[in-house]
Short mmCIF file of C-alpha atoms and ligand atoms in Angstrom, two decimals:
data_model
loop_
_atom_site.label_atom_id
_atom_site.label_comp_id
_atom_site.label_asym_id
_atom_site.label_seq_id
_atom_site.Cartn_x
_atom_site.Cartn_y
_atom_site.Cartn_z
CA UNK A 213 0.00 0.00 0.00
CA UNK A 214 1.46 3.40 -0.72
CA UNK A 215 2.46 5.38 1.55
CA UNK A 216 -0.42 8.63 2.92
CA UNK A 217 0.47 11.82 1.67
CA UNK A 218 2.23 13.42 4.50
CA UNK A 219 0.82 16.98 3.48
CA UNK A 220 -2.68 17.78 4.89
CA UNK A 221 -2.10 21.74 3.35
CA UNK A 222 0.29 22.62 0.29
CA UNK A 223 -0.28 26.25 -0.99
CA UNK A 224 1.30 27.71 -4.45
CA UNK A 225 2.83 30.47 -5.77
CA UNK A 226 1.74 29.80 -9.72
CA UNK A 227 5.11 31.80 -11.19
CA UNK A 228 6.58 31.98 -14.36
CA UNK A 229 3.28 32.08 -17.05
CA UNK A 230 4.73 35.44 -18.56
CA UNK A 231 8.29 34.10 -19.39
CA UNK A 232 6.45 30.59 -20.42
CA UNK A 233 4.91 32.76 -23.07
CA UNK A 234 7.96 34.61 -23.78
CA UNK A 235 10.33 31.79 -24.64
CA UNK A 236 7.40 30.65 -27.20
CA UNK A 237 7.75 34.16 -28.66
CA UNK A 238 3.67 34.32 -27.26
CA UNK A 239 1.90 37.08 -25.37
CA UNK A 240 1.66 37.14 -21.68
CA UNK A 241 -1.63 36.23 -22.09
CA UNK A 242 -1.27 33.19 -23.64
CA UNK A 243 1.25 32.43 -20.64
CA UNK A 244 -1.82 32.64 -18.49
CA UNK A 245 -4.08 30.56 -19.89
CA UNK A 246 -1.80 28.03 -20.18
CA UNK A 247 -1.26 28.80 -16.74
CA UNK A 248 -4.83 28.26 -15.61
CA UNK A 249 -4.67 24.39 -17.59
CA UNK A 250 -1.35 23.93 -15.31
CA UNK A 251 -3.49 24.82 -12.28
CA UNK A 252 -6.65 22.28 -13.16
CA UNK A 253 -4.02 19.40 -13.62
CA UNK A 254 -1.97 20.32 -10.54
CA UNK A 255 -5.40 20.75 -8.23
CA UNK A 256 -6.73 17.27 -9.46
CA UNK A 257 -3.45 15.91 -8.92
CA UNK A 258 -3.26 16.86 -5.64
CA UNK A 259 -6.66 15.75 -4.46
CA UNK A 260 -5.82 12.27 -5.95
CA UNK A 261 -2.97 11.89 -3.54
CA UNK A 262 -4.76 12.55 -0.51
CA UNK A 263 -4.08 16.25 0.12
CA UNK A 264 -7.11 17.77 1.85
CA UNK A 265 -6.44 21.60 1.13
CA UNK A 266 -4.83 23.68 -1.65
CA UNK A 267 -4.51 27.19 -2.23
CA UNK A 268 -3.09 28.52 -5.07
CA UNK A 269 -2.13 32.16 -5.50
CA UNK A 270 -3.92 33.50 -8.54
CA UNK A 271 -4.06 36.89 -8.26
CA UNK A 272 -2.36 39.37 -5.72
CA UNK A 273 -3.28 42.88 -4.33
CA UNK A 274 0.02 44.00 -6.57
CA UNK A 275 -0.65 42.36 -9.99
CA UNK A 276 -3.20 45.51 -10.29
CA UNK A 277 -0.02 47.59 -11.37
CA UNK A 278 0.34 45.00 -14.83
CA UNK A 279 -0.66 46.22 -18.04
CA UNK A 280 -4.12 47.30 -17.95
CA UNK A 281 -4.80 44.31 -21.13
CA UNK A 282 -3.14 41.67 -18.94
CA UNK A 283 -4.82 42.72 -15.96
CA UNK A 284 -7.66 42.21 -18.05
CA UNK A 285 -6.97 38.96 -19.83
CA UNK A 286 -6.70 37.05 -16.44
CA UNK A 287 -10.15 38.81 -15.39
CA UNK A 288 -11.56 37.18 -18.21
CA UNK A 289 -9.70 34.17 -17.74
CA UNK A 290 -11.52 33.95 -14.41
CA UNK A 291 -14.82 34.44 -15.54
CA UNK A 292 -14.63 31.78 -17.88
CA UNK A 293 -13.13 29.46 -14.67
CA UNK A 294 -15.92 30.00 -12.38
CA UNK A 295 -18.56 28.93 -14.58
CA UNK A 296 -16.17 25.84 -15.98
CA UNK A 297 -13.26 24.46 -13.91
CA UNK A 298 -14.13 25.68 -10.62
CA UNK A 299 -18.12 24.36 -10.87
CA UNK A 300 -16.49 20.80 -11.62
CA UNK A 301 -14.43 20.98 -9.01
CA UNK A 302 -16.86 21.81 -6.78
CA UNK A 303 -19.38 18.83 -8.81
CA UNK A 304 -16.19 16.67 -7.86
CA UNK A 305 -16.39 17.33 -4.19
CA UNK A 306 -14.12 20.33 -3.71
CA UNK A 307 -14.89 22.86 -1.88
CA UNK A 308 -14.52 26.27 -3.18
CA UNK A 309 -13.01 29.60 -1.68
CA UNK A 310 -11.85 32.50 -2.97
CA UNK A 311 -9.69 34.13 -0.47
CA UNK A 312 -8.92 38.02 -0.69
CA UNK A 313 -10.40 41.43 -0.64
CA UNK A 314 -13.35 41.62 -3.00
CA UNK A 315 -14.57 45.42 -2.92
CA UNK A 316 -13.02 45.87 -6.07
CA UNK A 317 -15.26 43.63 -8.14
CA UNK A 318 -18.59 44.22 -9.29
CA UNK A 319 -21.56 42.76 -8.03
CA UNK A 320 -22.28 40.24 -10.23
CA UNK A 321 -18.64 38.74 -10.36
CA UNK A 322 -18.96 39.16 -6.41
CA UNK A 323 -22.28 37.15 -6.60
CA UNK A 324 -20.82 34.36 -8.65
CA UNK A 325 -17.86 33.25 -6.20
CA UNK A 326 -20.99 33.46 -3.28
CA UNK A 327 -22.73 31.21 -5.33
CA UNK A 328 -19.89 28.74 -6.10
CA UNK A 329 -18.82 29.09 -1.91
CA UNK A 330 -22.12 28.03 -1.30
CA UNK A 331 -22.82 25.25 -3.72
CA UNK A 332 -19.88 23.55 -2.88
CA UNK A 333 -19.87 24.39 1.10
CA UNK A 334 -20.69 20.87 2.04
CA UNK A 335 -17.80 19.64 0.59
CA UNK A 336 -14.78 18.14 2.46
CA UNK A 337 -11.86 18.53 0.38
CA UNK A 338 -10.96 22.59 0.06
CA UNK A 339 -9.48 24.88 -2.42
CA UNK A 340 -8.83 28.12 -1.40
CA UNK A 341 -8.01 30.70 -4.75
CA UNK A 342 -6.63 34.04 -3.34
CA UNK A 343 -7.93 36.34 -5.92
CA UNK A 344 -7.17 39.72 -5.10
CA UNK A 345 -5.42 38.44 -1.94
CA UNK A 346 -2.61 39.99 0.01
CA UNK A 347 -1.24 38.74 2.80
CA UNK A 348 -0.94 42.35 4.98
CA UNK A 349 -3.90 43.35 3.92
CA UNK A 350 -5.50 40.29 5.53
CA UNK A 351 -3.72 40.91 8.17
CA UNK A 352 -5.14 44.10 8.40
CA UNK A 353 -8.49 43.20 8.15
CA UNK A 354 -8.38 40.43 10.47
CA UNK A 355 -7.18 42.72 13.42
CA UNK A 356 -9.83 45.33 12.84
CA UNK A 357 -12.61 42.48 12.95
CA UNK A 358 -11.37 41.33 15.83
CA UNK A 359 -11.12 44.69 17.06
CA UNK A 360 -14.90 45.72 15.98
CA UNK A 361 -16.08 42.25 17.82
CA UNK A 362 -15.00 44.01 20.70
CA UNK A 363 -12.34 40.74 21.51
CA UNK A 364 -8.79 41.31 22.33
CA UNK A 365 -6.21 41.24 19.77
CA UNK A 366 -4.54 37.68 20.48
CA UNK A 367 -2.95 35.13 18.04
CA UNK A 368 -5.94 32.75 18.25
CA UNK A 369 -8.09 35.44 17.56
CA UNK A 370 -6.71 37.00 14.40
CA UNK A 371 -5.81 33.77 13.18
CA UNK A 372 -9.19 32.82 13.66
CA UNK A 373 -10.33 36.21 11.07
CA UNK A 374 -8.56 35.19 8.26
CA UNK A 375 -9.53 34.84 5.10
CA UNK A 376 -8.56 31.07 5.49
CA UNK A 377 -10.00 30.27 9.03
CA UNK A 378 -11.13 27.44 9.47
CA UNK A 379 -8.24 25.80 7.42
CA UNK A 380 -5.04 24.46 9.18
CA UNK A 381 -1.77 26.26 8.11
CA UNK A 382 0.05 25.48 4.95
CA UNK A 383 2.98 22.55 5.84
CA UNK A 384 4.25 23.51 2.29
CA UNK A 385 4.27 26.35 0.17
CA UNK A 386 5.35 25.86 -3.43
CA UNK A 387 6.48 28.22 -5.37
CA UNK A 388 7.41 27.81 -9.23
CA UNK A 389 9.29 30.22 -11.96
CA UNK A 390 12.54 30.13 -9.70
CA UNK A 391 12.08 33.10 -7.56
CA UNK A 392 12.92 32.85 -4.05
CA UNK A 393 10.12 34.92 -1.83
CA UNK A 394 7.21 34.72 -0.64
CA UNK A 395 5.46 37.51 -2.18
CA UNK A 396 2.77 38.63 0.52
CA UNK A 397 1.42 35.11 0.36
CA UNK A 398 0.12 33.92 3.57
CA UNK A 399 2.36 35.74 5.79
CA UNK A 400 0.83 34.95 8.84
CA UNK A 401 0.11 31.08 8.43
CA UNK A 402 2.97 31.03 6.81
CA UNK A 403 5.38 30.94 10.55
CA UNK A 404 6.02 27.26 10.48
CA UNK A 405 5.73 25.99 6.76
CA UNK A 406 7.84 24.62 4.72
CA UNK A 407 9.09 26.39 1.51
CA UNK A 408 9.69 24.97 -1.73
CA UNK A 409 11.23 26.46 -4.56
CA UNK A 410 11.74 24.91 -8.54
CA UNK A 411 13.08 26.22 -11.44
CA UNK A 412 9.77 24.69 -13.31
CA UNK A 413 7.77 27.30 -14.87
CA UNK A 414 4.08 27.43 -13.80
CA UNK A 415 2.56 26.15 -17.01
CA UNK A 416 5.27 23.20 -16.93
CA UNK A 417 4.17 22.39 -14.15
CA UNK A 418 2.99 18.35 -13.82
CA UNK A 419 2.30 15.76 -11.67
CA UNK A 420 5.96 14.58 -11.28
CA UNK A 421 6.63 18.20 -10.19
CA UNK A 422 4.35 17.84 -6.90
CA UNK A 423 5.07 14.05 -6.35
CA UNK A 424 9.05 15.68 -6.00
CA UNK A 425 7.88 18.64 -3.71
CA UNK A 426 6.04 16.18 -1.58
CA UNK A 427 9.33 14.34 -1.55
CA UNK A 428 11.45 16.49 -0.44
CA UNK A 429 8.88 17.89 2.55
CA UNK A 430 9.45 14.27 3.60
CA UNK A 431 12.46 14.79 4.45
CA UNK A 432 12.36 18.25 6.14
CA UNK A 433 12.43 17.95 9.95
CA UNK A 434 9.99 20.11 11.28
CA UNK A 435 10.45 21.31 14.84
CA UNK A 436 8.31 24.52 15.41
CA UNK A 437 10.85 26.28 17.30
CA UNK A 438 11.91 23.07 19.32
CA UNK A 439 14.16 20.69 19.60
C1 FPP B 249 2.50 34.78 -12.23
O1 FPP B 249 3.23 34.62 -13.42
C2 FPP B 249 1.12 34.51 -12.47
C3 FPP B 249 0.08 35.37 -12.24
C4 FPP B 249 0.21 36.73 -11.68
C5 FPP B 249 -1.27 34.98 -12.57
C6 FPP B 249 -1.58 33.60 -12.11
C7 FPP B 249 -2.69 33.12 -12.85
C8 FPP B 249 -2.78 31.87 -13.33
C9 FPP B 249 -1.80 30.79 -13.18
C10 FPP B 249 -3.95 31.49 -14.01
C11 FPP B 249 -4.80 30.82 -13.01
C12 FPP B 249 -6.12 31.06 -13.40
C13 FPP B 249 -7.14 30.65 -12.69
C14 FPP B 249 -8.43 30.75 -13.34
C15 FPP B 249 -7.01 30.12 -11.32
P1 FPP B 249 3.92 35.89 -14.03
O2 FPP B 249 2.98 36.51 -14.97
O3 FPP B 249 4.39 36.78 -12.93
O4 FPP B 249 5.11 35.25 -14.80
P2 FPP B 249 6.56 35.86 -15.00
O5 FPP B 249 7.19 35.94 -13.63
O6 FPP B 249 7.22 34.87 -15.88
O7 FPP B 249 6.40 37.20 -15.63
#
């Protein structure tokens, strides 16, 4: 019998769909979309071996400052997602959350990812899709919610106002394209996981890729500040 996945949580940094693109003598765009097939095979993959919650890092509070067309082109790319991928991943039994600040969407986008969260909220397995998502920024917010529930500011509490409470902490955040950093990625559950960085550019990126970033998390000895 093989052996169970030792990661309950992996998160992702998808990096590297613009110079994908590039070396193909392609647009940016077409870097993304490729992208976005990368992330469908990876999130399958990763439910096959056992591994109860992904987040992937699909748009950050920063990528605003791209090219208004690209900013644009992954917009679009989204709304085709949520009413393909995502819905069959949530018809699979995953289920979906998009993590982030959402005041800058309209309404109807905004009522879409409500709709998918609550279709699939009876679902065990999660993905969480930070869309919009920076990790100050829900720092931020967490502290003042805690703050306007009148609680005191403690760990348990803010961690507890996240956007990803209820979920567990990452054990291993992935991060592709070859940059080293995190990128305002889950800076506060981020204290204790393990980092993982490859050369592999995002839309590369295959099953073999997360079988060898499970592999080497096996052999990381985690000791939260112990011994
Ligand atoms: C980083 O690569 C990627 C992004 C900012 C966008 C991520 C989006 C996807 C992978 C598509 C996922 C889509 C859905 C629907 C979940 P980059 O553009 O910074 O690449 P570069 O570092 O080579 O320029």
């Amino acid at each position: 019998m093989a052996t169970p996945c030792p990661v309950r949580h992996i998160a992702f940094i998808m990096d590297g769909n613009g110079r994908w693109a590039k070396k193909r003598g392609m647009p940016r765009e077409y870097g993304h979309r490729e992208g976005a097939k990368a992330f469908q095979r990876v999130v399958e993959y990763c439910g096959e071996i056992g591994i109860a919650y992904v987040t992937v890092y699909a748009f950050s509070t920063e990528n605003w400052k791209r090219p208004e067309h690209e900013v644009k082109a992954i917009m679009q790319l989204f709304t085709e997602y949520m009413s393909e991928a995502f819905r069959v991943f949530a018809e699979k039994g995953l289920r979906i959350r998009f993590i982030g600040n959402r005041d800058r969407f309209d309404a109807d986008f905004v009522a879409e990812m409500e709709k998918l969260e609550r279709d699939s909220a009876g679902n065990e397995k999660v993905l969480n899709v930070a869309f919009n998502y920076g990790g100050r920024e829900e720092i931020l917010q967490a502290a003042c919610r805690v703050q306007k529930q009148g609680k005191e500011l403690t760990e348990e509490n803010i961690s507890a106002a996240l956007y990803t409470a209820p979920c567990p902490e990452p054990d291993l955040i992935v991060r592709t394209g070859g940059e080293m950093r995190i990128s305002n990625f889950l800076l506060w559950q981020s204290a204790y996981a393990e980092l993982y960085f490859t050369d592999t550019l995002w839309p590369d990126m295959r099953e073999k890729d997360v079988d060898a970033a499970v592999a080497a998390f096996r052999k990381r000895n985690r000791r939260y500040g112990g011994v």
